[in-house]
GROMACS .gro file of C-alpha atoms in nm:
model
  277
    1UNK     CA    1  -1.861   3.090  -1.653
    2UNK     CA    2  -1.642   3.017  -1.947
    3UNK     CA    3  -1.322   3.071  -1.749
    4UNK     CA    4  -1.460   2.872  -1.464
    5UNK     CA    5  -1.559   2.605  -1.698
    6UNK     CA    6  -1.224   2.609  -1.868
    7UNK     CA    7  -1.042   2.590  -1.525
    8UNK     CA    8  -1.251   2.295  -1.423
    9UNK     CA    9  -1.180   2.121  -1.747
   10UNK     CA   10  -0.817   2.169  -1.702
   11UNK     CA   11  -0.848   2.034  -1.356
   12UNK     CA   12  -1.019   1.722  -1.464
   13UNK     CA   13  -0.770   1.668  -1.756
   14UNK     CA   14  -0.477   1.709  -1.513
   15UNK     CA   15  -0.657   1.461  -1.254
   16UNK     CA   16  -0.716   1.203  -1.537
   17UNK     CA   17  -0.345   1.233  -1.665
   18UNK     CA   18  -0.217   1.169  -1.297
   19UNK     CA   19  -0.436   0.870  -1.268
   20UNK     CA   20  -0.336   0.718  -1.577
   21UNK     CA   21   0.027   0.739  -1.430
   22UNK     CA   22  -0.076   0.595  -1.087
   23UNK     CA   23  -0.229   0.886  -0.903
   24UNK     CA   24  -0.102   1.118  -0.644
   25UNK     CA   25   0.206   1.023  -0.457
   26UNK     CA   26   0.317   0.751  -0.707
   27UNK     CA   27   0.677   0.843  -0.697
   28UNK     CA   28   0.675   0.847  -0.325
   29UNK     CA   29   0.517   0.509  -0.315
   30UNK     CA   30   0.780   0.388  -0.552
   31UNK     CA   31   1.066   0.537  -0.331
   32UNK     CA   32   0.900   0.392  -0.010
   33UNK     CA   33   0.872   0.025  -0.148
   34UNK     CA   34   1.253   0.037  -0.308
   35UNK     CA   35   1.430   0.230  -0.024
   36UNK     CA   36   1.272   0.152   0.317
   37UNK     CA   37   1.346  -0.233   0.323
   38UNK     CA   38   1.709  -0.158   0.279
   39UNK     CA   39   1.678   0.095   0.575
   40UNK     CA   40   1.492  -0.178   0.784
   41UNK     CA   41   1.778  -0.415   0.748
   42UNK     CA   42   2.058  -0.154   0.807
   43UNK     CA   43   1.882  -0.029   1.145
   44UNK     CA   44   1.802  -0.398   1.265
   45UNK     CA   45   2.150  -0.544   1.195
   46UNK     CA   46   2.393  -0.227   1.241
   47UNK     CA   47   2.441  -0.102   0.889
   48UNK     CA   48   2.741  -0.094   0.682
   49UNK     CA   49   2.910  -0.405   0.591
   50UNK     CA   50   2.650  -0.604   0.800
   51UNK     CA   51   2.371  -0.473   0.566
   52UNK     CA   52   2.566  -0.592   0.276
   53UNK     CA   53   2.630  -0.952   0.413
   54UNK     CA   54   2.262  -0.987   0.481
   55UNK     CA   55   2.122  -0.866   0.147
   56UNK     CA   56   2.396  -1.085  -0.037
   57UNK     CA   57   2.282  -1.392   0.192
   58UNK     CA   58   1.909  -1.336   0.085
   59UNK     CA   59   1.984  -1.280  -0.283
   60UNK     CA   60   1.790  -1.051  -0.493
   61UNK     CA   61   1.518  -1.306  -0.559
   62UNK     CA   62   1.439  -1.268  -0.172
   63UNK     CA   63   1.470  -0.913  -0.119
   64UNK     CA   64   1.091  -0.848  -0.156
   65UNK     CA   65   1.060  -1.083   0.169
   66UNK     CA   66   1.193  -0.787   0.357
   67UNK     CA   67   0.892  -0.571   0.257
   68UNK     CA   68   0.645  -0.843   0.282
   69UNK     CA   69   0.775  -0.894   0.623
   70UNK     CA   70   0.749  -0.541   0.729
   71UNK     CA   71   0.388  -0.529   0.592
   72UNK     CA   72   0.273  -0.844   0.770
   73UNK     CA   73   0.409  -0.738   1.100
   74UNK     CA   74   0.296  -0.369   1.101
   75UNK     CA   75  -0.069  -0.284   1.085
   76UNK     CA   76  -0.073   0.099   0.998
   77UNK     CA   77   0.178   0.039   0.717
   78UNK     CA   78  -0.001  -0.258   0.576
   79UNK     CA   79  -0.361  -0.064   0.605
   80UNK     CA   80  -0.208   0.241   0.410
   81UNK     CA   81  -0.039   0.055   0.146
   82UNK     CA   82  -0.358  -0.163   0.094
   83UNK     CA   83  -0.592   0.179   0.070
   84UNK     CA   84  -0.329   0.347  -0.172
   85UNK     CA   85  -0.277   0.042  -0.409
   86UNK     CA   86  -0.662  -0.013  -0.417
   87UNK     CA   87  -0.734   0.336  -0.504
   88UNK     CA   88  -0.454   0.350  -0.782
   89UNK     CA   89  -0.572   0.031  -0.956
   90UNK     CA   90  -0.916   0.176  -0.946
   91UNK     CA   91  -0.837   0.513  -1.059
   92UNK     CA   92  -0.593   0.385  -1.348
   93UNK     CA   93  -0.858   0.177  -1.517
   94UNK     CA   94  -1.122   0.435  -1.470
   95UNK     CA   95  -0.882   0.700  -1.627
   96UNK     CA   96  -0.808   0.458  -1.907
   97UNK     CA   97  -1.198   0.398  -1.995
   98UNK     CA   98  -1.287   0.764  -1.974
   99UNK     CA   99  -0.998   0.844  -2.241
  100UNK     CA  100  -1.086   0.558  -2.459
  101UNK     CA  101  -1.298   0.666  -2.749
  102UNK     CA  102  -1.454   0.331  -2.782
  103UNK     CA  103  -1.516   0.286  -2.410
  104UNK     CA  104  -1.772   0.391  -2.161
  105UNK     CA  105  -1.715   0.628  -1.878
  106UNK     CA  106  -1.704   0.524  -1.535
  107UNK     CA  107  -2.045   0.653  -1.436
  108UNK     CA  108  -2.208   0.441  -1.725
  109UNK     CA  109  -1.998   0.156  -1.619
  110UNK     CA  110  -2.159   0.195  -1.258
  111UNK     CA  111  -2.515   0.196  -1.393
  112UNK     CA  112  -2.560   0.576  -1.377
  113UNK     CA  113  -2.817   0.596  -1.680
  114UNK     CA  114  -2.914   0.961  -1.644
  115UNK     CA  115  -3.078   0.939  -1.985
  116UNK     CA  116  -3.323   0.694  -1.867
  117UNK     CA  117  -3.660   0.868  -1.764
  118UNK     CA  118  -3.691   0.610  -1.491
  119UNK     CA  119  -3.333   0.633  -1.372
  120UNK     CA  120  -3.121   0.319  -1.326
  121UNK     CA  121  -3.286  -0.032  -1.272
  122UNK     CA  122  -3.229  -0.237  -0.968
  123UNK     CA  123  -2.986  -0.458  -1.181
  124UNK     CA  124  -2.777  -0.172  -1.272
  125UNK     CA  125  -2.764  -0.046  -0.916
  126UNK     CA  126  -2.677  -0.376  -0.803
  127UNK     CA  127  -2.404  -0.409  -1.045
  128UNK     CA  128  -2.270  -0.057  -0.957
  129UNK     CA  129  -2.239  -0.144  -0.590
  130UNK     CA  130  -2.082  -0.473  -0.657
  131UNK     CA  131  -1.815  -0.342  -0.899
  132UNK     CA  132  -1.731  -0.050  -0.655
  133UNK     CA  133  -1.733  -0.260  -0.329
  134UNK     CA  134  -1.546  -0.603  -0.450
  135UNK     CA  135  -1.212  -0.462  -0.412
  136UNK     CA  136  -1.247  -0.278  -0.087
  137UNK     CA  137  -1.416  -0.582   0.047
  138UNK     CA  138  -1.127  -0.816  -0.063
  139UNK     CA  139  -0.879  -0.566   0.098
  140UNK     CA  140  -1.078  -0.541   0.421
  141UNK     CA  141  -1.086  -0.936   0.447
  142UNK     CA  142  -0.715  -0.971   0.393
  143UNK     CA  143  -0.626  -0.698   0.645
  144UNK     CA  144  -0.873  -0.845   0.892
  145UNK     CA  145  -0.720  -1.175   0.861
  146UNK     CA  146  -0.355  -1.048   0.975
  147UNK     CA  147  -0.450  -0.762   1.207
  148UNK     CA  148  -0.824  -0.826   1.321
  149UNK     CA  149  -1.169  -0.700   1.216
  150UNK     CA  150  -1.142  -0.342   1.320
  151UNK     CA  151  -0.842  -0.275   1.103
  152UNK     CA  152  -1.000  -0.471   0.811
  153UNK     CA  153  -1.322  -0.255   0.860
  154UNK     CA  154  -1.140   0.063   0.852
  155UNK     CA  155  -0.933  -0.005   0.548
  156UNK     CA  156  -1.222  -0.126   0.363
  157UNK     CA  157  -1.425   0.185   0.448
  158UNK     CA  158  -1.160   0.431   0.351
  159UNK     CA  159  -1.092   0.221   0.034
  160UNK     CA  160  -1.447   0.255  -0.058
  161UNK     CA  161  -1.452   0.618   0.017
  162UNK     CA  162  -1.173   0.700  -0.207
  163UNK     CA  163  -1.308   0.488  -0.473
  164UNK     CA  164  -1.647   0.695  -0.486
  165UNK     CA  165  -1.454   1.002  -0.520
  166UNK     CA  166  -1.300   0.868  -0.840
  167UNK     CA  167  -1.625   0.771  -0.967
  168UNK     CA  168  -1.759   1.108  -0.886
  169UNK     CA  169  -1.469   1.277  -1.086
  170UNK     CA  170  -1.535   1.093  -1.413
  171UNK     CA  171  -1.921   1.105  -1.372
  172UNK     CA  172  -1.898   1.487  -1.361
  173UNK     CA  173  -1.670   1.508  -1.654
  174UNK     CA  174  -1.975   1.396  -1.881
  175UNK     CA  175  -2.126   1.759  -1.819
  176UNK     CA  176  -1.963   1.983  -2.075
  177UNK     CA  177  -2.046   2.312  -1.896
  178UNK     CA  178  -2.106   2.365  -1.531
  179UNK     CA  179  -2.172   2.715  -1.386
  180UNK     CA  180  -2.027   2.631  -1.049
  181UNK     CA  181  -1.902   2.331  -0.867
  182UNK     CA  182  -2.135   2.048  -0.758
  183UNK     CA  183  -2.107   1.845  -0.457
  184UNK     CA  184  -1.962   1.577  -0.645
  185UNK     CA  185  -1.686   1.803  -0.764
  186UNK     CA  186  -1.607   1.868  -0.397
  187UNK     CA  187  -1.597   1.509  -0.316
  188UNK     CA  188  -1.384   1.429  -0.597
  189UNK     CA  189  -1.136   1.714  -0.497
  190UNK     CA  190  -1.135   1.613  -0.154
  191UNK     CA  191  -1.079   1.251  -0.259
  192UNK     CA  192  -0.753   1.353  -0.437
  193UNK     CA  193  -0.637   1.590  -0.143
  194UNK     CA  194  -0.686   1.281   0.097
  195UNK     CA  195  -0.501   1.052  -0.132
  196UNK     CA  196  -0.209   1.293  -0.172
  197UNK     CA  197  -0.177   1.323   0.198
  198UNK     CA  198  -0.200   0.952   0.250
  199UNK     CA  199   0.055   0.889  -0.016
  200UNK     CA  200   0.299   1.199   0.044
  201UNK     CA  201   0.285   1.204   0.432
  202UNK     CA  202   0.130   0.924   0.599
  203UNK     CA  203   0.293   0.637   0.402
  204UNK     CA  204   0.650   0.773   0.423
  205UNK     CA  205   0.610   0.838   0.791
  206UNK     CA  206   0.449   0.507   0.863
  207UNK     CA  207   0.726   0.327   0.657
  208UNK     CA  208   1.001   0.510   0.827
  209UNK     CA  209   0.867   0.425   1.178
  210UNK     CA  210   0.828   0.064   1.074
  211UNK     CA  211   1.190   0.057   0.944
  212UNK     CA  212   1.329   0.213   1.268
  213UNK     CA  213   1.127   0.026   1.520
  214UNK     CA  214   1.404  -0.243   1.617
  215UNK     CA  215   1.167  -0.521   1.509
  216UNK     CA  216   1.294  -0.805   1.261
  217UNK     CA  217   1.117  -0.841   0.924
  218UNK     CA  218   1.178  -1.206   0.977
  219UNK     CA  219   1.136  -1.459   1.273
  220UNK     CA  220   1.388  -1.437   1.533
  221UNK     CA  221   1.519  -1.787   1.622
  222UNK     CA  222   1.715  -1.942   1.917
  223UNK     CA  223   1.946  -2.178   1.738
  224UNK     CA  224   2.264  -2.404   1.792
  225UNK     CA  225   2.543  -2.261   1.620
  226UNK     CA  226   2.900  -2.394   1.575
  227UNK     CA  227   3.148  -2.112   1.485
  228UNK     CA  228   3.468  -2.341   1.524
  229UNK     CA  229   3.470  -2.273   1.912
  230UNK     CA  230   3.205  -2.535   1.995
  231UNK     CA  231   2.849  -2.541   1.954
  232UNK     CA  232   2.641  -2.279   2.146
  233UNK     CA  233   2.282  -2.127   2.150
  234UNK     CA  234   2.245  -1.805   1.959
  235UNK     CA  235   1.971  -1.567   1.859
  236UNK     CA  236   1.941  -1.554   1.483
  237UNK     CA  237   1.744  -1.341   1.238
  238UNK     CA  238   1.607  -1.597   0.989
  239UNK     CA  239   1.722  -1.538   0.639
  240UNK     CA  240   1.639  -1.863   0.468
  241UNK     CA  241   1.594  -2.243   0.506
  242UNK     CA  242   1.877  -2.466   0.416
  243UNK     CA  243   1.836  -2.849   0.489
  244UNK     CA  244   1.745  -2.933   0.834
  245UNK     CA  245   1.859  -2.590   0.972
  246UNK     CA  246   1.842  -2.213   0.874
  247UNK     CA  247   2.076  -1.944   0.738
  248UNK     CA  248   2.057  -1.651   0.969
  249UNK     CA  249   2.202  -1.339   1.109
  250UNK     CA  250   2.371  -1.388   1.440
  251UNK     CA  251   2.272  -1.085   1.644
  252UNK     CA  252   2.556  -1.136   1.893
  253UNK     CA  253   2.842  -1.243   1.651
  254UNK     CA  254   2.733  -1.001   1.372
  255UNK     CA  255   2.776  -1.258   1.095
  256UNK     CA  256   2.579  -1.483   0.885
  257UNK     CA  257   2.560  -1.854   1.023
  258UNK     CA  258   2.414  -2.186   0.981
  259UNK     CA  259   2.167  -2.279   1.278
  260UNK     CA  260   2.033  -2.613   1.374
  261UNK     CA  261   1.766  -2.707   1.635
  262UNK     CA  262   1.592  -2.373   1.604
  263UNK     CA  263   1.313  -2.246   1.813
  264UNK     CA  264   1.109  -1.926   1.791
  265UNK     CA  265   1.195  -1.675   2.061
  266UNK     CA  266   0.837  -1.539   2.047
  267UNK     CA  267   0.936  -1.180   1.998
  268UNK     CA  268   1.068  -0.969   1.681
  269UNK     CA  269   1.255  -0.712   1.890
  270UNK     CA  270   1.612  -0.719   1.799
  271UNK     CA  271   1.721  -0.383   1.914
  272UNK     CA  272   1.591  -0.046   2.063
  273UNK     CA  273   1.390   0.171   1.833
  274UNK     CA  274   1.560   0.454   1.679
  275UNK     CA  275   1.373   0.722   1.883
  276UNK     CA  276   1.506   0.556   2.211
  277UNK     CA  277   1.867   0.484   2.099
   0.00000   0.00000   0.00000
């Protein structure tokens, strides 16, 4: 029993330490956020010097726009990122609270007053439900606005389920000695496994597919361009607004140009996906 308890305690400490540093897959998440947008630009414009020209035209301050554009045009990527971000924030603060000598553990914060002979009151239960559900609900609303109610519902449900696993982990840590794993322990372990799969496998695969799908991260416009040989219409990936026109990447001339009298083409497709090329 002692060995089992010690092993369980070591696992709890390891999980708490990981949560305080961002949880499972934090390094993969960082790599995806930093590297995938560059890969997106490289595939869309042809790589090499073209990628450098586009990034230079955008400027460092606008580089995050590439990731934002990818997220807003790719429902699976947006949903996975939303779930992981929601879980990371909740687990971080739960771990910090559990580690603080002056703080209350997560279970107490959520109204689980096991010392009360009558159990938690309705106010404690209502407050617990509100604290657990408010962030997943906000996440679900945001995803639903951009991709529809079913995407929002699925994202909110998964976020809420993973959040409950975090709650169970810190709730069971209050018990000093447990002869065997409880169902709450198994839920907490399952939650970490699911989070690890989402962050370590699903996220990079989804991001890679989004980077190589041949769709622009920014609106594709039909503009009038004067390259010195007379004005002509050309398809541009919008990089920024300038005066009454835009700065964009000319998909035919393969250069950064200024465009006037622009209209949306109605599609984001700029080349074939990698798996069809």
